[in-house]
Short mmCIF file of C-alpha atoms in Angstrom, two decimals:
data_model
loop_
_atom_site.label_atom_id
_atom_site.label_comp_id
_atom_site.label_asym_id
_atom_site.label_seq_id
_atom_site.Cartn_x
_atom_site.Cartn_y
_atom_site.Cartn_z
CA MET F 20 -29.57 35.03 -15.37
CA SER F 21 -27.58 34.46 -18.57
CA ALA F 22 -23.76 33.77 -18.80
CA ALA F 23 -23.16 37.29 -20.25
CA GLU F 24 -25.14 38.78 -17.41
CA ALA F 25 -23.32 36.74 -14.50
CA LEU F 26 -20.06 37.38 -16.23
CA GLY F 27 -20.52 40.80 -17.46
CA ARG F 28 -21.28 42.86 -14.46
CA GLY F 29 -21.15 45.84 -16.70
CA GLN F 30 -18.61 44.33 -19.24
CA THR F 31 -19.51 42.51 -22.47
CA GLU F 32 -19.39 38.74 -22.93
CA GLY F 33 -16.25 38.89 -25.07
CA THR F 34 -14.13 41.00 -22.36
CA ALA F 35 -15.35 39.12 -19.19
CA LEU F 36 -12.47 36.72 -19.10
CA ALA F 37 -9.96 38.81 -21.18
CA GLY F 38 -6.36 37.96 -20.28
CA LYS F 39 -7.33 34.58 -18.57
CA VAL F 40 -5.82 31.52 -19.57
CA ALA F 41 -8.03 28.31 -19.48
CA ILE F 42 -7.25 24.72 -19.79
CA VAL F 43 -10.36 22.49 -20.89
CA THR F 44 -10.02 18.55 -20.77
CA GLY F 45 -12.14 16.38 -22.80
CA ALA F 46 -12.67 19.53 -25.04
CA ALA F 47 -13.02 17.62 -28.44
CA SER F 48 -16.87 17.29 -28.12
CA GLY F 49 -19.85 17.39 -26.08
CA LEU F 50 -19.64 19.59 -22.77
CA GLY F 51 -15.93 20.45 -22.97
CA ARG F 52 -16.36 21.67 -26.62
CA ALA F 53 -19.19 24.03 -25.66
CA SER F 54 -17.29 24.97 -22.54
CA ALA F 55 -14.18 25.94 -24.65
CA LEU F 56 -16.29 27.99 -27.19
CA ALA F 57 -18.12 29.71 -24.27
CA LEU F 58 -14.78 30.54 -22.77
CA ALA F 59 -13.18 31.69 -25.77
CA ARG F 60 -16.31 33.98 -26.50
CA ALA F 61 -15.75 35.38 -23.01
CA GLY F 62 -12.25 36.37 -23.87
CA ALA F 63 -10.21 33.70 -22.49
CA ARG F 64 -7.20 32.13 -24.23
CA VAL F 65 -8.12 28.17 -24.27
CA VAL F 66 -5.92 25.28 -24.52
CA VAL F 67 -8.05 22.26 -25.72
CA ALA F 68 -6.81 18.83 -24.42
CA ASP F 69 -8.32 15.49 -25.45
CA LEU F 70 -7.48 12.02 -26.60
CA ASP F 71 -9.33 12.83 -29.82
CA ALA F 72 -6.85 14.64 -31.99
CA GLN F 73 -8.92 15.49 -34.80
CA GLY F 74 -12.01 16.72 -33.04
CA GLY F 75 -9.62 18.58 -30.57
CA ARG F 76 -7.78 20.40 -33.27
CA GLU F 77 -11.00 21.49 -34.74
CA VAL F 78 -12.17 23.00 -31.60
CA ALA F 79 -8.69 24.58 -31.04
CA ASP F 80 -8.98 26.26 -34.46
CA MET F 81 -12.41 27.30 -33.60
CA VAL F 82 -11.20 29.11 -30.30
CA ASP F 83 -7.97 30.36 -31.84
CA GLY F 84 -6.28 28.26 -29.27
CA ASP F 85 -3.80 25.44 -29.00
CA PHE F 86 -4.58 21.50 -28.85
CA ARG F 87 -2.70 19.01 -26.61
CA ALA F 88 -3.24 15.36 -26.66
CA CYS F 89 -3.85 14.16 -23.00
CA ASP F 90 -4.64 11.14 -21.26
CA VAL F 91 -6.09 12.48 -18.04
CA SER F 92 -5.55 9.21 -16.18
CA ASP F 93 -1.93 9.77 -16.56
CA LEU F 94 -0.28 12.06 -13.89
CA ASP F 95 2.65 12.90 -15.95
CA ALA F 96 0.51 13.74 -19.01
CA ASN F 97 -1.36 16.30 -16.60
CA ARG F 98 1.94 17.91 -15.51
CA ALA F 99 3.09 18.25 -19.34
CA LEU F 100 -0.13 19.83 -20.15
CA VAL F 101 -0.05 22.35 -17.46
CA GLN F 102 3.58 23.08 -18.46
CA PHE F 103 2.77 23.52 -22.29
CA THR F 104 0.16 26.13 -21.07
CA GLN F 105 2.47 28.15 -18.70
CA GLU F 106 5.12 28.04 -21.51
CA ARG F 107 2.65 29.07 -24.24
CA TYR F 108 0.78 31.63 -22.33
CA GLY F 109 2.70 32.50 -19.21
CA GLY F 110 0.44 30.93 -16.65
CA VAL F 111 -2.87 29.31 -16.12
CA ASP F 112 -6.03 30.96 -14.46
CA ILE F 113 -8.82 28.22 -15.04
CA ALA F 114 -8.91 24.57 -15.45
CA LEU F 115 -12.03 22.91 -16.27
CA LEU F 116 -11.37 19.34 -15.71
CA ASN F 117 -14.10 17.96 -17.89
CA ALA F 118 -12.82 14.52 -19.54
CA GLY F 119 -15.33 11.67 -18.60
CA VAL F 120 -16.24 8.46 -20.19
CA ALA F 121 -19.13 5.96 -19.42
CA THR F 122 -18.49 2.82 -17.27
CA GLY F 123 -19.74 0.08 -19.53
CA CYS F 124 -19.97 -2.57 -16.71
CA GLY F 125 -21.58 -3.19 -13.32
CA VAL F 126 -20.08 -5.03 -10.22
CA GLY F 127 -21.76 -8.46 -10.90
CA GLU F 128 -21.26 -10.97 -13.64
CA ASP F 129 -20.74 -7.98 -16.13
CA PHE F 130 -17.77 -6.75 -14.27
CA ASP F 131 -14.81 -6.04 -16.35
CA PRO F 132 -11.61 -4.74 -14.54
CA ALA F 133 -10.36 -2.77 -17.51
CA ARG F 134 -13.51 -1.07 -18.14
CA TYR F 135 -13.67 -0.22 -14.36
CA ARG F 136 -10.15 1.11 -14.34
CA ARG F 137 -10.66 3.25 -17.51
CA ALA F 138 -13.69 4.74 -15.94
CA MET F 139 -12.05 5.57 -12.60
CA GLY F 140 -9.04 6.71 -14.51
CA ALA F 141 -10.95 9.28 -16.71
CA ASN F 142 -13.74 10.45 -14.19
CA LEU F 143 -12.00 10.45 -11.09
CA ASP F 144 -8.05 10.29 -11.34
CA GLY F 145 -8.57 12.68 -14.19
CA VAL F 146 -10.02 15.39 -11.68
CA VAL F 147 -7.31 14.41 -8.83
CA PHE F 148 -4.31 14.46 -11.08
CA GLY F 149 -5.53 17.42 -12.83
CA THR F 150 -5.90 19.33 -9.76
CA HIS F 151 -2.62 18.20 -8.21
CA ALA F 152 -0.84 19.50 -11.49
CA VAL F 153 -2.44 22.79 -12.08
CA LEU F 154 -2.44 23.87 -8.48
CA PRO F 155 1.24 25.18 -8.54
CA ALA F 156 0.24 27.27 -11.79
CA LEU F 157 -2.85 28.78 -10.14
CA ARG F 158 -0.78 29.58 -6.91
CA ALA F 159 1.93 31.30 -9.00
CA ARG F 160 -0.86 33.57 -10.41
CA GLY F 161 -2.05 34.42 -7.01
CA GLY F 162 -5.21 32.50 -7.47
CA GLY F 163 -7.69 30.93 -9.97
CA SER F 164 -10.35 28.58 -10.47
CA ILE F 165 -10.84 24.94 -11.07
CA VAL F 166 -14.28 23.58 -12.20
CA ALA F 167 -14.69 19.67 -12.09
CA THR F 168 -17.46 18.09 -14.42
CA ALA F 169 -19.21 15.64 -11.95
CA SER F 170 -22.87 14.82 -12.66
CA LEU F 171 -26.42 14.65 -11.43
CA ALA F 172 -25.24 11.05 -10.82
CA GLY F 173 -22.99 12.48 -8.19
CA LEU F 174 -25.86 13.87 -6.18
CA ALA F 175 -28.37 11.12 -6.54
CA ALA F 176 -28.31 7.07 -6.66
CA VAL F 177 -28.11 5.49 -10.03
CA PRO F 178 -28.94 1.73 -9.86
CA LEU F 179 -28.41 1.41 -13.66
CA ASP F 180 -24.76 2.50 -13.37
CA PRO F 181 -23.53 2.39 -9.85
CA LEU F 182 -19.93 2.54 -10.66
CA TYR F 183 -20.48 5.71 -12.84
CA ALA F 184 -22.45 7.06 -9.58
CA ALA F 185 -19.37 6.05 -7.45
CA ASN F 186 -16.96 8.07 -9.37
CA LYS F 187 -19.09 11.10 -9.61
CA HIS F 188 -20.14 10.97 -6.03
CA ALA F 189 -16.27 10.97 -5.14
CA VAL F 190 -15.74 14.23 -7.77
CA VAL F 191 -18.57 15.90 -5.58
CA GLY F 192 -16.92 15.00 -2.37
CA LEU F 193 -13.75 16.16 -3.65
CA ALA F 194 -15.29 19.62 -4.65
CA ARG F 195 -17.01 20.12 -1.27
CA SER F 196 -13.77 19.42 0.65
CA LEU F 197 -11.35 21.06 -1.35
CA GLY F 198 -13.32 24.21 -2.11
CA PRO F 199 -13.09 25.59 1.62
CA ALA F 200 -9.53 24.04 2.04
CA LEU F 201 -8.05 26.18 -1.19
CA ALA F 202 -10.13 29.15 -0.64
CA PRO F 203 -7.76 30.86 1.72
CA GLU F 204 -5.08 30.66 -1.24
CA ASN F 205 -7.57 32.27 -3.64
CA VAL F 206 -8.16 29.30 -5.40
CA ARG F 207 -11.92 28.27 -5.98
CA PHE F 208 -12.75 24.83 -6.39
CA ASN F 209 -16.32 23.96 -7.66
CA ALA F 210 -18.27 21.21 -9.66
CA VAL F 211 -20.80 21.29 -12.22
CA CYS F 212 -23.51 18.51 -11.99
CA PRO F 213 -25.49 17.96 -15.22
CA GLY F 214 -28.29 15.68 -16.00
CA PHE F 215 -28.56 13.79 -19.14
CA ALA F 216 -26.74 16.32 -21.27
CA GLU F 217 -25.69 16.18 -25.02
CA SER F 218 -22.49 14.24 -24.87
CA ARG F 219 -20.86 11.00 -25.96
CA ILE F 220 -21.56 9.52 -22.48
CA ILE F 221 -25.18 9.36 -23.13
CA ASP F 222 -25.19 7.53 -26.64
CA HIS F 223 -26.16 4.45 -25.29
CA LEU F 224 -29.12 5.73 -23.67
CA ARG F 225 -30.60 7.81 -26.33
CA GLY F 226 -33.07 5.30 -27.07
CA LEU F 227 -34.18 4.84 -23.42
CA LEU F 228 -34.44 8.68 -22.78
CA SER F 229 -36.41 9.18 -26.01
CA ASP F 230 -38.90 6.32 -24.96
CA GLN F 231 -39.32 7.92 -21.45
CA GLY F 232 -39.65 11.39 -22.95
CA LEU F 233 -36.81 12.64 -20.98
CA PRO F 234 -35.22 15.75 -22.62
CA VAL F 235 -31.49 16.05 -23.23
CA ILE F 236 -29.91 19.01 -21.87
CA PRO F 237 -28.08 21.15 -24.66
CA ALA F 238 -24.41 21.18 -24.04
CA GLU F 239 -24.63 24.95 -24.16
CA ALA F 240 -26.68 25.16 -21.14
CA VAL F 241 -23.85 23.37 -19.19
CA ALA F 242 -21.27 25.55 -20.59
CA ASP F 243 -23.41 28.65 -19.47
CA THR F 244 -23.42 27.32 -15.96
CA VAL F 245 -19.56 26.82 -15.93
CA LEU F 246 -19.23 30.50 -16.90
CA ARG F 247 -21.76 31.44 -14.07
CA ILE F 248 -19.76 29.41 -11.56
CA LEU F 249 -16.53 31.18 -12.95
CA ALA F 250 -18.20 34.62 -12.37
CA GLY F 251 -19.07 34.02 -8.86
CA ASP F 252 -17.10 33.77 -5.62
CA GLY F 253 -18.41 30.46 -4.32
CA SER F 254 -15.99 27.54 -3.63
CA GLY F 255 -16.94 24.06 -2.85
CA GLU F 256 -20.29 24.37 -4.41
CA CYS F 257 -21.77 21.81 -6.71
CA TRP F 258 -24.09 23.10 -9.29
CA PHE F 259 -26.85 21.04 -10.69
CA VAL F 260 -27.88 21.48 -14.51
CA GLN F 261 -31.38 19.81 -14.94
CA ALA F 262 -33.81 20.25 -17.70
CA GLY F 263 -36.78 22.72 -16.88
CA ARG F 264 -34.87 24.11 -13.83
CA GLU F 265 -32.59 27.23 -13.09
CA PRO F 266 -29.06 25.94 -12.33
CA GLU F 267 -27.91 26.76 -8.86
CA PRO F 268 -25.76 25.15 -6.15
CA PHE F 269 -27.12 21.95 -4.75
CA ARG F 270 -28.10 22.40 -1.05
CA PHE F 271 -26.75 19.60 0.71
CA ARG F 272 -28.73 18.59 3.97
CA ASN F 273 -26.31 18.81 7.28
CA VAL F 274 -24.92 15.46 8.37
CA PRO F 275 -26.13 14.85 12.03
CA GLY F 276 -23.71 15.34 14.45
CA PRO F 277 -23.13 13.60 17.79
CA ALA F 278 -26.21 13.38 20.07
CA ARG F 279 -24.11 15.07 22.86
CA PRO F 280 -21.70 17.85 22.43
CA VAL F 281 -17.77 16.72 22.47
CA ASP F 282 -16.08 17.63 25.84
CA PRO F 283 -13.61 20.52 24.98
CA THR F 284 -11.52 19.13 27.89
CA ALA F 285 -11.08 15.53 26.59
CA THR F 286 -7.90 14.34 25.02
CA GLY F 287 -8.61 12.81 21.86
CA THR F 288 -11.80 10.85 22.94
CA LEU F 289 -15.41 11.69 22.38
CA ILE F 290 -18.18 11.33 25.01
CA PRO F 291 -20.46 8.40 24.02
CA SER F 292 -24.14 9.37 23.52
#
């Protein structure tokens, strides 16, 4: 099912998100750029946020939107981004928290605290801070949707980059937990989890991917999945995007419970198995 089919339900792609206001972080290139363009084609007004001013302004011009420089690892910068969007467009309906960077180090001899903090700041803090900043705006609209860009690295082990896997697993855990917590407020929180997709993050891996014959997922395929998430009614879902497969929510196995049931009459203690 295409994004137009998923979003449309009798509408054209150009009206499916008419009247909606979207913030997209990390929108100057890659997945953020493709998603900003897709949102605009679907009728949304888009605020493009990135540290890359030149690329960000180019995308903003393409979507007839606005550009704001934003370091997502700075809480106040996230708040300022939301405030600008509210003042410019009257509110916020959608936040795609997409900004991210490659780690560039491991936990052994190559560990670099500055690179570690940069990666955690962009990939995890950017989602947490962005969520914190945008929630009041979504609540003021009576609800809305947050989509965080995680990764297939948030669903599987990544021995070559354990720190990247760690922050992306954290985003997946946040989505699974916040999704049902926010749903009663009509705020949906989901994650999109691409494999090796066209973006700057895979620049250092392109040779390896080519040598192993692994395809690079077009950024547009990820953007299409973002639109499908927005068109649905799920919350707490983590949609994988993998070459040769139809995107869909990942089905997590149930965590084993206690071997024996909890005694409902007990006061704060569990019955040992």
